Short mmCIF file of C-alpha atoms in Angstrom, two decimals:
data_model
loop_
_atom_site.label_atom_id
_atom_site.label_comp_id
_atom_site.label_asym_id
_atom_site.label_seq_id
_atom_site.Cartn_x
_atom_site.Cartn_y
_atom_site.Cartn_z
CA MET Q 77 -0.06 0.15 -0.11
CA SER Q 78 1.52 2.98 -1.06
CA ARG Q 79 0.94 6.30 0.53
CA ASN Q 80 0.54 10.10 -0.55
CA TYR Q 81 2.34 12.57 0.76
CA ASN Q 82 1.81 16.25 0.18
CA PHE Q 83 4.01 18.90 -0.81
CA TYR Q 84 3.23 22.52 -1.16
CA VAL Q 85 5.32 25.52 -2.54
CA TYR Q 86 3.87 28.35 -1.40
CA ILE Q 87 4.12 32.85 -2.13
CA MET Q 88 4.03 34.63 1.40
CA ALA Q 89 3.89 38.21 1.31
CA SER Q 90 4.19 41.26 3.65
CA SER Q 91 2.38 44.57 4.02
CA SER Q 92 5.54 46.41 1.71
CA GLY Q 93 4.53 43.85 -0.85
CA THR Q 94 7.79 41.57 -0.61
CA LEU Q 95 7.19 37.99 -1.40
CA TYR Q 96 8.72 35.44 -0.33
CA ILE Q 97 8.64 31.90 -1.91
CA GLY Q 98 9.13 28.20 -0.16
CA VAL Q 99 8.80 24.33 0.22
CA THR Q 100 6.49 22.58 2.75
CA ASN Q 101 5.72 19.34 4.04
CA SER Q 102 3.05 21.48 5.89
CA LEU Q 103 1.25 24.19 4.56
CA GLU Q 104 -0.03 25.06 8.21
CA ARG Q 105 2.66 24.45 10.32
CA ARG Q 106 4.64 26.41 7.78
CA VAL Q 107 2.02 29.22 7.82
CA VAL Q 108 2.51 29.32 11.89
CA GLU Q 109 5.60 29.30 11.70
CA HIS Q 110 6.26 32.48 9.58
CA LYS Q 111 3.07 34.54 10.97
CA ASN Q 112 5.26 34.00 14.16
CA ASP Q 113 8.69 35.27 13.16
CA LEU Q 114 9.78 31.93 14.00
CA ILE Q 115 11.85 31.60 10.58
CA GLU Q 116 15.07 33.49 10.49
CA GLY Q 117 16.17 35.08 7.56
CA PHE Q 118 14.71 36.74 4.66
CA SER Q 119 10.98 36.20 6.06
CA LYS Q 120 10.81 36.63 9.46
CA GLN Q 121 13.70 39.96 8.21
CA TYR Q 122 10.43 41.56 5.91
CA GLN Q 123 7.93 40.03 7.95
CA CYS Q 124 5.77 38.10 5.08
CA HIS Q 125 2.99 37.27 6.76
CA ARG Q 126 0.02 36.69 3.86
CA LEU Q 127 -0.28 33.30 2.58
CA VAL Q 128 -1.28 34.84 -0.97
CA TYR Q 129 -0.48 31.97 -3.43
CA TYR Q 130 0.14 28.07 -3.26
CA GLU Q 131 0.47 24.46 -5.23
CA GLN Q 132 0.07 21.29 -3.64
CA TYR Q 133 2.82 18.15 -5.22
CA ASN Q 134 2.77 14.20 -4.14
CA ASP Q 135 6.45 14.24 -5.22
CA ILE Q 136 9.02 16.64 -3.41
CA ARG Q 137 11.21 16.55 -6.68
CA ASN Q 138 8.39 17.84 -8.36
CA ALA Q 139 7.56 20.98 -5.49
CA ILE Q 140 11.26 21.89 -5.17
CA ALA Q 141 11.85 21.78 -8.86
CA ARG Q 142 9.00 24.36 -9.31
CA GLU Q 143 9.39 26.12 -6.48
CA LYS Q 144 13.55 26.79 -8.26
CA GLN Q 145 11.82 28.20 -11.21
CA MET Q 146 9.50 30.39 -9.44
CA LYS Q 147 12.60 31.76 -7.45
CA ASN Q 148 13.78 32.69 -10.90
CA TRP Q 149 11.70 34.85 -12.17
CA GLY Q 150 10.66 38.07 -11.77
CA ARG Q 151 8.35 40.23 -10.26
CA GLU Q 152 5.62 40.51 -12.40
CA LYS Q 153 5.69 37.06 -13.15
CA LYS Q 154 5.40 36.42 -10.14
CA GLU Q 155 1.86 38.67 -9.15
CA ASN Q 156 0.79 37.39 -12.38
CA LEU Q 157 0.85 33.94 -10.78
CA THR Q 158 -0.21 34.65 -7.51
CA ARG Q 159 -3.37 36.59 -9.26
CA THR Q 160 -4.57 33.47 -11.09
CA MET Q 161 -5.56 32.36 -7.21
CA ASN Q 162 -5.72 35.48 -5.25
CA PRO Q 163 -6.65 38.53 -7.66
CA LYS Q 164 -7.44 40.62 -4.46
CA TRP Q 165 -4.16 39.07 -2.37
CA VAL Q 166 -6.20 38.70 0.45
CA ASP Q 167 -4.32 35.95 3.16
CA LEU Q 168 -5.68 32.21 1.88
CA SER Q 169 -4.97 31.04 5.83
CA ALA Q 170 -7.24 33.20 7.67
CA GLY Q 171 -9.62 31.13 8.19
CA TRP Q 172 -7.76 27.87 8.37
CA LEU Q 173 -6.80 28.80 11.60
CA ASN Q 174 -7.94 29.28 15.53
CA LEU Q 175 -6.21 32.29 16.79
CA LYS Q 176 -6.20 30.76 20.23
CA GLY Q 177 -4.77 27.96 18.99
CA ILE Q 178 -1.32 29.44 17.64
CA PRO Q 179 0.36 30.12 20.80
CA ARG Q 180 0.67 26.24 21.89
CA LEU Q 181 1.30 25.70 17.57
CA ALA Q 182 3.51 28.63 17.10
CA THR Q 183 5.47 25.96 20.64
CA LEU Q 184 5.16 23.33 18.65
CA ALA Q 185 7.05 24.56 15.45
CA ARG Q 186 9.77 26.43 17.02
CA ASN Q 187 10.32 22.28 18.79
CA ASP Q 188 9.79 21.43 15.40
CA THR Q 189 13.71 19.60 13.62
CA ARG Q 190 12.15 18.38 11.10
CA VAL Q 191 12.50 19.38 7.87
CA GLY Q 192 10.78 21.33 4.93
#
């Protein structure tokens, strides 16, 4: 019996319009990490807290290849792709998360040593 895996390529945006592209095996966990500044580096520095786009893959190799492809695009192409799913650039994760659960999830995310 084969197991189905899910991997996601996603775009997070800051309030000033900075874009961050990443790949993960748990989109909800990763969004919590971004929103709570638990990921050191670019995303934390530029406050990329709004999920504006994502794609789902069953094969991590395809997800990584797509992430690399998107990271090589110019800003206009990234914006056009985002508009196909999210014309108003709303936070797609807004309805997913129970805000009361975020501190607990943030702690779990902070202690999670898995990659991705």
